[in-house]
mmCIF file of C-alpha atoms in Angstrom:
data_model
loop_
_atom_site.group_PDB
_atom_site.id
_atom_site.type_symbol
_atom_site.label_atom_id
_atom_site.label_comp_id
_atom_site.label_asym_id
_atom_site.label_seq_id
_atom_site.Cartn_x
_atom_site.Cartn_y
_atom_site.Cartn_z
ATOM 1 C CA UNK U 757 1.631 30.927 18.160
ATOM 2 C CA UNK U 758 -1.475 31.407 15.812
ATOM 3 C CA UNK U 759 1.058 30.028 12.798
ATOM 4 C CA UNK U 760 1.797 26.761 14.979
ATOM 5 C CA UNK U 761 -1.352 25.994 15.586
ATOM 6 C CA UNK U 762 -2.365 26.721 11.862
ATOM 7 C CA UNK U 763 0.314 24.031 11.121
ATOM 8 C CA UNK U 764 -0.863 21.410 13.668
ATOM 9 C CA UNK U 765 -4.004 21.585 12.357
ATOM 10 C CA UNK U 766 -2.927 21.029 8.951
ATOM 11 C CA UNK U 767 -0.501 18.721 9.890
ATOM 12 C CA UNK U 768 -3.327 16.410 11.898
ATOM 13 C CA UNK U 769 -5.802 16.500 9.355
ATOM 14 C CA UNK U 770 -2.976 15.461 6.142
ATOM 15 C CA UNK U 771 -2.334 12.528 8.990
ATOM 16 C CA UNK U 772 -5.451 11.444 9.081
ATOM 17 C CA UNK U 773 -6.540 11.429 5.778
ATOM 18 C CA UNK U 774 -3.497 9.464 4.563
ATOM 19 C CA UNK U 775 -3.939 6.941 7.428
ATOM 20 C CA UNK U 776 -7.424 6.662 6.663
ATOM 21 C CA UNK U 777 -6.967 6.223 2.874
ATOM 22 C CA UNK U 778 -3.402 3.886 2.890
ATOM 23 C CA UNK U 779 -5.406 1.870 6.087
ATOM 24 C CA UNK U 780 -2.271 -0.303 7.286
ATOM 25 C CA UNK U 781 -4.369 -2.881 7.986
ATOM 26 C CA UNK U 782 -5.499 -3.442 4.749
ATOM 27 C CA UNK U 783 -2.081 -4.641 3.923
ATOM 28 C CA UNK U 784 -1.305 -6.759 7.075
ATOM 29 C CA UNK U 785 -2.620 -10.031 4.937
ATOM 30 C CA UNK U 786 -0.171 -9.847 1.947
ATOM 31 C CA UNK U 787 2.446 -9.033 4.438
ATOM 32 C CA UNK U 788 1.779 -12.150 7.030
ATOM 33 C CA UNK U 789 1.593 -14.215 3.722
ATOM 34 C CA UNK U 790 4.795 -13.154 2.428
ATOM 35 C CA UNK U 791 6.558 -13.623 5.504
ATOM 36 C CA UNK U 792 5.056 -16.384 6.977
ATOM 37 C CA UNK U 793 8.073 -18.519 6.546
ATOM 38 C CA UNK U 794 10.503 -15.704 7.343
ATOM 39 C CA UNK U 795 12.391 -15.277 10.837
ATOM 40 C CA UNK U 796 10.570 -12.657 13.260
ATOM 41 C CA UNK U 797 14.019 -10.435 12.334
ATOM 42 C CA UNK U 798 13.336 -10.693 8.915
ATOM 43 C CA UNK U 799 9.863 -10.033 8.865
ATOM 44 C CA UNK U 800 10.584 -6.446 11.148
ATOM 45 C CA UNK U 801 13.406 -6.090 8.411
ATOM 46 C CA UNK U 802 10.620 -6.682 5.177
ATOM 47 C CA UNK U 803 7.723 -4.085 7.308
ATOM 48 C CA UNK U 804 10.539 -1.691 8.046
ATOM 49 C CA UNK U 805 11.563 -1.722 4.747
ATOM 50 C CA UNK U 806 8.303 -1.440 3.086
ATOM 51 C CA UNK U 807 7.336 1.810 4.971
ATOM 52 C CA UNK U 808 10.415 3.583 4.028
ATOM 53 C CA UNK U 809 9.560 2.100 0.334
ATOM 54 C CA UNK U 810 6.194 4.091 0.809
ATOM 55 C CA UNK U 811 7.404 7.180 2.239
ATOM 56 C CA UNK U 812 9.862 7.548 -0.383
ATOM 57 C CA UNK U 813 7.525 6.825 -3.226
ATOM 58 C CA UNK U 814 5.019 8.934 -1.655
ATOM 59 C CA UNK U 815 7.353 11.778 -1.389
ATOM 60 C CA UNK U 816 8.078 11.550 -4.582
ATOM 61 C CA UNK U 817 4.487 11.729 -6.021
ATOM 62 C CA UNK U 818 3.921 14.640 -3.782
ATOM 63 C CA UNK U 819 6.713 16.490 -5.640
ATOM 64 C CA UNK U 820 6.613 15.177 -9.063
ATOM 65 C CA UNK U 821 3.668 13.109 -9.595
ATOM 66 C CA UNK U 822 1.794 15.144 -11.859
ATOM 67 C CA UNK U 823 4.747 15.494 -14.130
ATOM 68 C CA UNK U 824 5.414 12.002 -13.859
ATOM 69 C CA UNK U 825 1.709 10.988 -14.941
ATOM 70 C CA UNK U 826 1.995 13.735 -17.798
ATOM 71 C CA UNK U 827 5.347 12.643 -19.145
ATOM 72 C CA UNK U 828 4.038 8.743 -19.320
ATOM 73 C CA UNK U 829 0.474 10.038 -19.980
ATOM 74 C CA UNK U 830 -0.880 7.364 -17.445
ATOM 75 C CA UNK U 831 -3.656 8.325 -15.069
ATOM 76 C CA UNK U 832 -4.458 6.953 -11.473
ATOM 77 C CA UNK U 833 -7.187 4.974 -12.355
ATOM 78 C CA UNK U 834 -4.710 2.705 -14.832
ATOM 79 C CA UNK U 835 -2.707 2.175 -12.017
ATOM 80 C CA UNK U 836 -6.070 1.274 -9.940
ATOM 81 C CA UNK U 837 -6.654 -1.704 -12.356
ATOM 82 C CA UNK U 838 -2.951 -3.224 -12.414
ATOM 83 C CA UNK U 839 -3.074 -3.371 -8.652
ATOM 84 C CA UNK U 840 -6.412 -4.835 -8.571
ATOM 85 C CA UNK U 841 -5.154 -7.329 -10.913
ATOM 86 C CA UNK U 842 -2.118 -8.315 -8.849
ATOM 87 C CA UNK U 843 -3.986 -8.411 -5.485
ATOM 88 C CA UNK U 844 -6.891 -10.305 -7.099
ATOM 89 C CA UNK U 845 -3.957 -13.208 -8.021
ATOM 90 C CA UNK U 846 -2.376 -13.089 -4.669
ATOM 91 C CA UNK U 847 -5.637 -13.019 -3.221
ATOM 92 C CA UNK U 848 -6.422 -16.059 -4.814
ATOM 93 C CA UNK U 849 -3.263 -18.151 -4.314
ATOM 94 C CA UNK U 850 -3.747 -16.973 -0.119
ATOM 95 C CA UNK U 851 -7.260 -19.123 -0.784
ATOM 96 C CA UNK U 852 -5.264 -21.764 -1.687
ATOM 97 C CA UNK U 853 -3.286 -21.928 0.945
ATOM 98 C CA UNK U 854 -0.170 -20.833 -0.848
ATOM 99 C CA UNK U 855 2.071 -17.733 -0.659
ATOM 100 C CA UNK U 856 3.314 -15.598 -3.132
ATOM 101 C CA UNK U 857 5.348 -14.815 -4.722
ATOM 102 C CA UNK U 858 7.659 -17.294 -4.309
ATOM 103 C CA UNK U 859 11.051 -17.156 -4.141
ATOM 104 C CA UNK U 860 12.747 -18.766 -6.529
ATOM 105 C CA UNK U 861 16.176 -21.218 -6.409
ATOM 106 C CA UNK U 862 18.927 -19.898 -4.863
ATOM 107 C CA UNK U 863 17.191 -16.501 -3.744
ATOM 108 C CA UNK U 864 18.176 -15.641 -0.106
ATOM 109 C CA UNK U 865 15.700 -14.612 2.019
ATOM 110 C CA UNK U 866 17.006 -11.585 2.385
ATOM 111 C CA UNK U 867 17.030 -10.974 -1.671
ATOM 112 C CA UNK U 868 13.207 -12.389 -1.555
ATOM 113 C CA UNK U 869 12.307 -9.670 1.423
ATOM 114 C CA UNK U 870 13.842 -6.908 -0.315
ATOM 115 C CA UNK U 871 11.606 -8.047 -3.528
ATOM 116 C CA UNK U 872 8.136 -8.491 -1.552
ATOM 117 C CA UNK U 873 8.975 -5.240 0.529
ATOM 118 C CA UNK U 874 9.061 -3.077 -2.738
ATOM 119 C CA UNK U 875 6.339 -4.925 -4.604
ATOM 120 C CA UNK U 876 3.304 -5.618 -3.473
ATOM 121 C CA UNK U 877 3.479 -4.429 -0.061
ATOM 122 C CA UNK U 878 5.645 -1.117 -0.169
ATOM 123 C CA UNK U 879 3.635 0.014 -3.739
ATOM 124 C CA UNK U 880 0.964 -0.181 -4.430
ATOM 125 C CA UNK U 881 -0.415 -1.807 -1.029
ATOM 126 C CA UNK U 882 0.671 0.832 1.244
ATOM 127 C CA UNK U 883 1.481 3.256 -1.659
ATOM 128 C CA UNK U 884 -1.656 3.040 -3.679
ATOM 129 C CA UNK U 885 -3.426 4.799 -5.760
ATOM 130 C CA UNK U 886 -5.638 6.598 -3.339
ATOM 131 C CA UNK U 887 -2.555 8.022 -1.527
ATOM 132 C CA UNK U 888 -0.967 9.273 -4.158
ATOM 133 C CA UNK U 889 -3.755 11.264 -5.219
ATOM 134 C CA UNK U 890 -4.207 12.502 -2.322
ATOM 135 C CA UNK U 891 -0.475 13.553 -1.796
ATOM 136 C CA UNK U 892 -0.604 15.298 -5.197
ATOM 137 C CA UNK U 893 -3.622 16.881 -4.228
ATOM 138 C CA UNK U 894 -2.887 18.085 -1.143
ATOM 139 C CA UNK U 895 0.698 19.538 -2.583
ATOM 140 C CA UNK U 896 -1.267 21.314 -4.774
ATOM 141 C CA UNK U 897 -3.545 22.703 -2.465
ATOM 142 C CA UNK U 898 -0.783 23.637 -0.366
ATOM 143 C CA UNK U 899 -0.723 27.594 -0.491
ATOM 144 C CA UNK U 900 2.274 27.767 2.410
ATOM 145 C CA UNK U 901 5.431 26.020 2.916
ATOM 146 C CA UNK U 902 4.509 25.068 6.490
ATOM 147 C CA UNK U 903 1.425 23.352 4.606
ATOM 148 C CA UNK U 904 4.072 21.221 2.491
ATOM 149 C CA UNK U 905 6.374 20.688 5.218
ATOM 150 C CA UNK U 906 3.312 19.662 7.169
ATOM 151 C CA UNK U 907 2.726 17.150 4.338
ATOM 152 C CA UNK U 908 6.110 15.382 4.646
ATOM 153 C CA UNK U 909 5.975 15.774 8.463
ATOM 154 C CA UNK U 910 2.606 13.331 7.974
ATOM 155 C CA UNK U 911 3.965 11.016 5.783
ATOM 156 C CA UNK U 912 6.709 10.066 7.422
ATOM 157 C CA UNK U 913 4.264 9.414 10.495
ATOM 158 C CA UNK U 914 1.868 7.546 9.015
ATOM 159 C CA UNK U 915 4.901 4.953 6.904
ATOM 160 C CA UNK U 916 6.887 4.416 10.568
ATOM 161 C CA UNK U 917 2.782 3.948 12.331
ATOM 162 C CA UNK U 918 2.598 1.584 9.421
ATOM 163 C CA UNK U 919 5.779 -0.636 9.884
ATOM 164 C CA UNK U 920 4.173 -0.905 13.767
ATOM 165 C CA UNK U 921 0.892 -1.744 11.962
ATOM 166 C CA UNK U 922 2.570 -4.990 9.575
ATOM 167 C CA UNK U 923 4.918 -5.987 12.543
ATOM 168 C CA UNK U 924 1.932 -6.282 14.944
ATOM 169 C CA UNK U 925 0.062 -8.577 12.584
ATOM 170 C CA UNK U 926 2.787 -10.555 12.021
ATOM 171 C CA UNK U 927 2.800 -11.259 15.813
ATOM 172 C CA UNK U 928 -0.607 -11.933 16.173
ATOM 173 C CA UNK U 929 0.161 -14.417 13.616
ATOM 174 C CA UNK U 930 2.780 -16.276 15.991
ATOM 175 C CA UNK U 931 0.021 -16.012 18.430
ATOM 176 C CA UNK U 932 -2.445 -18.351 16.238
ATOM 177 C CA UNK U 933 -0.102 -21.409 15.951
ATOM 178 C CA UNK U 934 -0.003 -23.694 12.301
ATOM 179 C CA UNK U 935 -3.667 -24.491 12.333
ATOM 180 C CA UNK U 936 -4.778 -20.875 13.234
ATOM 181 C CA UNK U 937 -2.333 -19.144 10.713
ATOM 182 C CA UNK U 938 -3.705 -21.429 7.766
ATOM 183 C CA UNK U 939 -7.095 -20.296 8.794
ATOM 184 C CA UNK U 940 -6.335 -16.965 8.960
ATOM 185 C CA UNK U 941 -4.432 -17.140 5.308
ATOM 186 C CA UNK U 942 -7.314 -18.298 3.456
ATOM 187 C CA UNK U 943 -9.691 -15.665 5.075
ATOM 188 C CA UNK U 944 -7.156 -12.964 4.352
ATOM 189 C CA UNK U 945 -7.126 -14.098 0.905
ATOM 190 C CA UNK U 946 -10.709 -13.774 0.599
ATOM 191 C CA UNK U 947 -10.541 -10.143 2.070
ATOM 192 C CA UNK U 948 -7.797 -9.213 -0.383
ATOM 193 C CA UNK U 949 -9.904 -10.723 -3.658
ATOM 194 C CA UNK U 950 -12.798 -8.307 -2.211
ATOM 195 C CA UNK U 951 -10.271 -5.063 -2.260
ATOM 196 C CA UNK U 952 -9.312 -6.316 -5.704
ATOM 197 C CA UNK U 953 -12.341 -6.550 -7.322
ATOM 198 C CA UNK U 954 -12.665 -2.802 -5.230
ATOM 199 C CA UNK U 955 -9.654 -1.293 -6.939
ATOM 200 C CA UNK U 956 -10.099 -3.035 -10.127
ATOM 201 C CA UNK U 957 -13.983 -1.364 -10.945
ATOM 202 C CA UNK U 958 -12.847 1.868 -9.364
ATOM 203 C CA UNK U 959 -10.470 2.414 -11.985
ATOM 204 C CA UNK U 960 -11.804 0.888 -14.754
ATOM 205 C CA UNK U 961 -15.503 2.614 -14.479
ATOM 206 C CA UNK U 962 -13.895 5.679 -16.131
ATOM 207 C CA UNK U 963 -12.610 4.004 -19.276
ATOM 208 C CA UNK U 964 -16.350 2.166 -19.305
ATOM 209 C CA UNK U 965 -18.147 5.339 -19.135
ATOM 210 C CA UNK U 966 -15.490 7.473 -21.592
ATOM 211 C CA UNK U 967 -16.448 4.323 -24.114
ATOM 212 C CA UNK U 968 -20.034 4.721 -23.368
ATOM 213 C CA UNK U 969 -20.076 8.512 -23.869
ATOM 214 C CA UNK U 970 -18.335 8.102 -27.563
ATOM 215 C CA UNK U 971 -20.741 5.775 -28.311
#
């Protein structure tokens, strides 16, 4: 009984630190932009399929990631600054009143979701840098198996609480009507240019002060 407990604890606090730190709603804009011209069907399909995206990848990080990172000799703060980069682009093209990407000619809409549900949205909006430190972290930490299988247990809970997250803002978005929704865009793009230039100095302050101590 003592062991359960012990394992819902660890279990609830691995939740909440990876719902905290991946914060779904951080990645409701890029997901309403991307399917704003998509069928209700296909948008569940792209939010479904972008949770599974970043419970997969996250599994994977918790398992391998640090011999991943070795092996390419890449760090978490690189990967900080590319996905500042790419939000700080979308970002801006939301602004504009424009979505991206876009699909090209003779992309389905199905190939296009599959695309958007992958990148940006499944990795590294959902998927991000943050999380998968944490993941690798807390595998390392982990001193039990119940404390890794609580670890799984939580991120598969906080991807599916996710894909309820990105389907609920896509209804809200339904809710607005064409004038509301273009509103909505351009403020979302603003907010996603703000965690941008977030991600982007986060990860690049420890190049800038590596440089500054070999000076």
């Amino acid at each position: 009984m003592l062991g359960a407990t012990s394992m819902l604890d660890t279990f609830l606090f691995q939740f909440t630190s990876l719902f905290t730190m991946i914060n779904p709603i951080a990645a409701v804009p890029i997901y309403i932009a991307l399917t704003e011209a998509m069928t209700p069907k296909a948008a569940r399909w792209v939010a479904m399929r972008a949770s599974i995206t970043a419970c997969i990848a996250l599994c994977v990080f918790a398992l391998l990631g640090e011999v991943i990172f070795s092996f390419f000799s890449i760090s978490v703060n690189g990967l900080r600054v590319a996905g500042g980069i790419l939000f700080f682009v979308m970002g801006f093209e939301m602004l504009r009143g424009r979505t991206v990407p876009k699909r090209v000619d003779g992309e389905t809409e199905s190939d296009f979701g599959s695309d958007v549900a992958v990148t940006p949205i499944g990795i590294p909006m959902v998927a991000g840098p943050g999380a998968i430190t944490m993941v690798i972290l807390f595998i390392q930490e982990s001193t039990a198996t119940t404390n890794s299988i609580s670890l799984f247990g939580a991120i598969i809970a906080v991807c599916a609480l996710t894909a309820v997250v990105l389907a609920t803002g896509r209804q809200l978005l339904a809710k607005l009507g064409r004038s509301g929704s273009k509103i909505l865009m351009r403020l979302m793009g603003l907010i996603v240019m703000l965690i941008a230039v977030e991600f982007f100095f986060a990860g690049i302050k420890p190049y800038i002060l590596d440089i500054a101590r070999a000076i």
